[in-house]
Amino acid sequence: MKGLAMRRLNEIGWIEKEAPACGPLDALVRPLAVAPCSSDVHTVWEGAMGDRRDLILGHEAVGEVLEVGALVRDFRPGDKVLVPAITPDWNSLEAQGGYSMHSGGMLAGWKFSNFKDGVFAEVFHVNDADGNLAHLPQGMDLAAAVMLSDMVPTGLHGAELADVQFGDAVLVVGIGPVGLMAVAGAALRGAGAIYAVGSRPLCQEVAKSYGATAIIDYHSGTLHEQIQELTHGRGVDKAIVAGGDVETFAEVFKVLRPGGRIGNVNYLGSGEAVQVPRLDWGCGMGHKLLTGGLMPGGRLRMEKLAAMVTHGRLDVQPLLTHRFSGFDKMEEALLLMKDKPRDLIKPVVMM
Ligand code: NDP
Ligand code: ZN
């Protein structure tokens, strides 16, 4: 089978590989639509996870089931399916402990394009099909459905990690597709003010449509200065980080009120350490919490997030700025994600 792979650090290319085998609990799936992710960019061009050789990229897809293992109950060849980026082993101890995304080791629930070939292939393998696939809701647009693989679950998880409550003043750092879904997640959880940080005008407009009440351009001064001005020195209750780098957190700690929480979903591709400023952390006594997480995957999550789309609570169409047609366009779409032109939010490739 053909696939678009990371050949080595800083290099992508088309390769031929043997199609994967289907175990008794697994499924083989043909992609119907896929999307590249900023995480693919971190992996290939920043070497964030170390070197990978001839590993097929991509972890965002909707597809059609080609084959299922003998023990799969709920899916048949021909079924159209939502596929989460994170596909845990549901019988692992980590999953039993509530952290399925780390089933088998830290980040090991993230298998596609990390530990095994991803979805930019003619066929891809899904472990634990009953636990990880979800049926595509009738009538759902395929491009919208791809946003359920990663952008929606990651952004909304940011709002969960930050524990956004009714009326909270929330800072969202980064308004690419993930941050935009974090803005939407904060609004859905009842935030009061939402301060969204980013400089691309299209992202700023879309952030407002998802519920941002003020926009901050990080080129126009520090986050600290700008938030202090907007909040008259009070700062924010919660912060979701979906952009920036290891330096971002010190600024966020400065504007976080005591009792505040930072939920990070940014994939920190470089830098040695995240610094917690001693004084802004109340000399260790400020009740300010920093947490970060990989998105939760699995079938139930997919079904619930799909329900938000089918019942009109969440519209993902504004994320979809570039549509490509044809398998061979995956490379162009991935390079677009790397270059991030100013009119880009998210590209999708329809087969
Ligand atoms: P984008 O690159 O599209 O968006 C990044 C955002 O951060 C932009 O709004 C950008 O602003 C802003 N930004 C850049 N530099 C700074 C800075 N110094 N200070 C403040 N804001 C800044 O990324 P995505 O939305 O596609 O992805 C966001 C992150 O989420 C990535 O790291 C990705 O790998 C990660 N991710 C994590 C997952 C998880 O499970 N935890 C899953 C999927 C993705 P500007 O408008 O100027 O471009
Ligand atoms: Zn991703």
Short mmCIF file of N, CA and C in Angstrom, two decimals, residues 6 35-49 57-60 85-86 110 112-114 150-151 154 178 265-269 294-295 334 337 340 346:
data_model
loop_
_atom_site.label_atom_id
_atom_site.label_comp_id
_atom_site.label_asym_id
_atom_site.label_seq_id
_atom_site.Cartn_x
_atom_site.Cartn_y
_atom_site.Cartn_z
N MET A 6 6.95 10.01 7.22
CA MET A 6 8.15 10.68 7.71
C MET A 6 9.29 9.73 7.33
N ALA A 35 -7.05 14.82 7.63
CA ALA A 35 -6.52 16.18 7.81
C ALA A 35 -5.14 16.09 8.42
N PRO A 36 -4.22 16.97 7.99
CA PRO A 36 -2.93 17.05 8.67
C PRO A 36 -3.08 17.86 9.95
N CYS A 37 -2.13 17.67 10.87
CA CYS A 37 -2.22 18.32 12.18
C CYS A 37 -0.90 19.03 12.47
N SER A 38 -0.97 20.07 13.29
CA SER A 38 0.27 20.73 13.73
C SER A 38 1.19 19.73 14.42
N SER A 39 0.62 18.70 15.02
CA SER A 39 1.46 17.69 15.69
C SER A 39 2.33 16.95 14.68
N ASP A 40 1.80 16.66 13.46
CA ASP A 40 2.64 16.05 12.43
C ASP A 40 3.84 16.96 12.14
N VAL A 41 3.59 18.26 12.15
CA VAL A 41 4.65 19.22 11.87
C VAL A 41 5.70 19.19 12.98
N HIS A 42 5.25 19.17 14.25
CA HIS A 42 6.20 19.07 15.37
C HIS A 42 7.03 17.79 15.26
N THR A 43 6.36 16.70 14.88
CA THR A 43 7.04 15.41 14.85
C THR A 43 8.11 15.38 13.76
N VAL A 44 7.75 15.85 12.56
CA VAL A 44 8.69 15.76 11.44
C VAL A 44 9.75 16.86 11.50
N TRP A 45 9.31 18.10 11.64
CA TRP A 45 10.25 19.21 11.43
C TRP A 45 10.84 19.76 12.73
N GLU A 46 10.33 19.32 13.88
CA GLU A 46 10.97 19.73 15.13
C GLU A 46 11.63 18.53 15.80
N GLY A 47 11.31 17.33 15.32
CA GLY A 47 11.86 16.13 15.95
C GLY A 47 11.43 16.00 17.40
N ALA A 48 10.21 16.45 17.68
CA ALA A 48 9.76 16.54 19.07
C ALA A 48 9.73 15.19 19.78
N MET A 49 9.49 14.13 19.04
CA MET A 49 9.42 12.79 19.65
C MET A 49 10.66 11.97 19.32
N LEU A 57 2.45 9.02 8.25
CA LEU A 57 1.96 10.12 9.10
C LEU A 57 0.43 10.13 9.15
N GLY A 58 -0.10 11.07 9.91
CA GLY A 58 -1.54 11.34 9.94
C GLY A 58 -2.26 10.59 11.05
N HIS A 59 -3.14 11.33 11.75
CA HIS A 59 -3.95 10.68 12.79
C HIS A 59 -5.38 11.24 12.83
N GLU A 60 -5.75 11.99 11.79
CA GLU A 60 -7.12 12.52 11.75
C GLU A 60 -7.81 11.97 10.51
N ALA A 85 -8.07 10.27 17.03
CA ALA A 85 -6.61 10.30 16.90
C ALA A 85 -5.95 9.40 17.94
N ILE A 86 -6.60 9.30 19.10
CA ILE A 86 -6.06 8.50 20.20
C ILE A 86 -6.91 7.23 20.31
N TRP A 110 -1.63 7.25 21.88
CA TRP A 110 -1.45 7.94 20.61
C TRP A 110 -0.57 7.05 19.73
N PHE A 112 -1.33 6.23 16.06
CA PHE A 112 -1.15 6.64 14.66
C PHE A 112 -0.05 7.69 14.54
N SER A 113 0.86 7.47 13.63
CA SER A 113 1.93 8.41 13.31
C SER A 113 2.85 8.68 14.49
N ASN A 114 2.79 7.81 15.48
CA ASN A 114 3.67 7.95 16.64
C ASN A 114 4.38 6.62 16.88
N ASP A 150 -9.62 14.99 16.27
CA ASP A 150 -8.55 15.58 17.08
C ASP A 150 -8.82 17.02 17.49
N MET A 151 -9.27 17.87 16.56
CA MET A 151 -9.41 19.29 16.90
C MET A 151 -10.47 19.51 17.97
N THR A 154 -9.45 17.77 21.40
CA THR A 154 -8.29 18.40 22.06
C THR A 154 -8.68 19.77 22.63
N VAL A 178 -7.06 24.21 17.29
CA VAL A 178 -7.19 23.65 18.64
C VAL A 178 -7.67 24.74 19.61
N VAL A 265 -2.86 22.04 26.33
CA VAL A 265 -2.97 20.99 25.32
C VAL A 265 -1.93 21.21 24.21
N ASN A 266 -1.11 22.23 24.37
CA ASN A 266 -0.08 22.48 23.35
C ASN A 266 0.95 21.36 23.40
N TYR A 267 1.39 20.92 22.25
CA TYR A 267 2.43 19.90 22.12
C TYR A 267 3.74 20.68 22.12
N LEU A 268 4.47 20.60 23.22
CA LEU A 268 5.70 21.39 23.35
C LEU A 268 6.81 20.68 22.60
N GLY A 269 7.07 21.17 21.40
CA GLY A 269 7.97 20.46 20.50
C GLY A 269 9.44 20.73 20.75
N LEU A 294 -2.97 14.86 26.87
CA LEU A 294 -3.28 14.36 25.54
C LEU A 294 -4.80 14.18 25.49
N MET A 295 -5.39 14.42 24.31
CA MET A 295 -6.85 14.31 24.22
C MET A 295 -7.33 12.88 24.54
N LEU A 334 -0.26 18.78 3.97
CA LEU A 334 0.66 18.74 5.12
C LEU A 334 1.65 19.90 5.05
N MET A 337 0.08 22.99 6.19
CA MET A 337 0.01 23.02 7.66
C MET A 337 1.34 23.45 8.25
N LYS A 340 1.66 27.35 7.33
CA LYS A 340 0.65 28.18 8.01
C LYS A 340 0.45 29.56 7.38
N LYS A 346 -7.60 25.23 8.97
CA LYS A 346 -7.39 23.78 8.89
C LYS A 346 -7.68 23.29 7.47
#
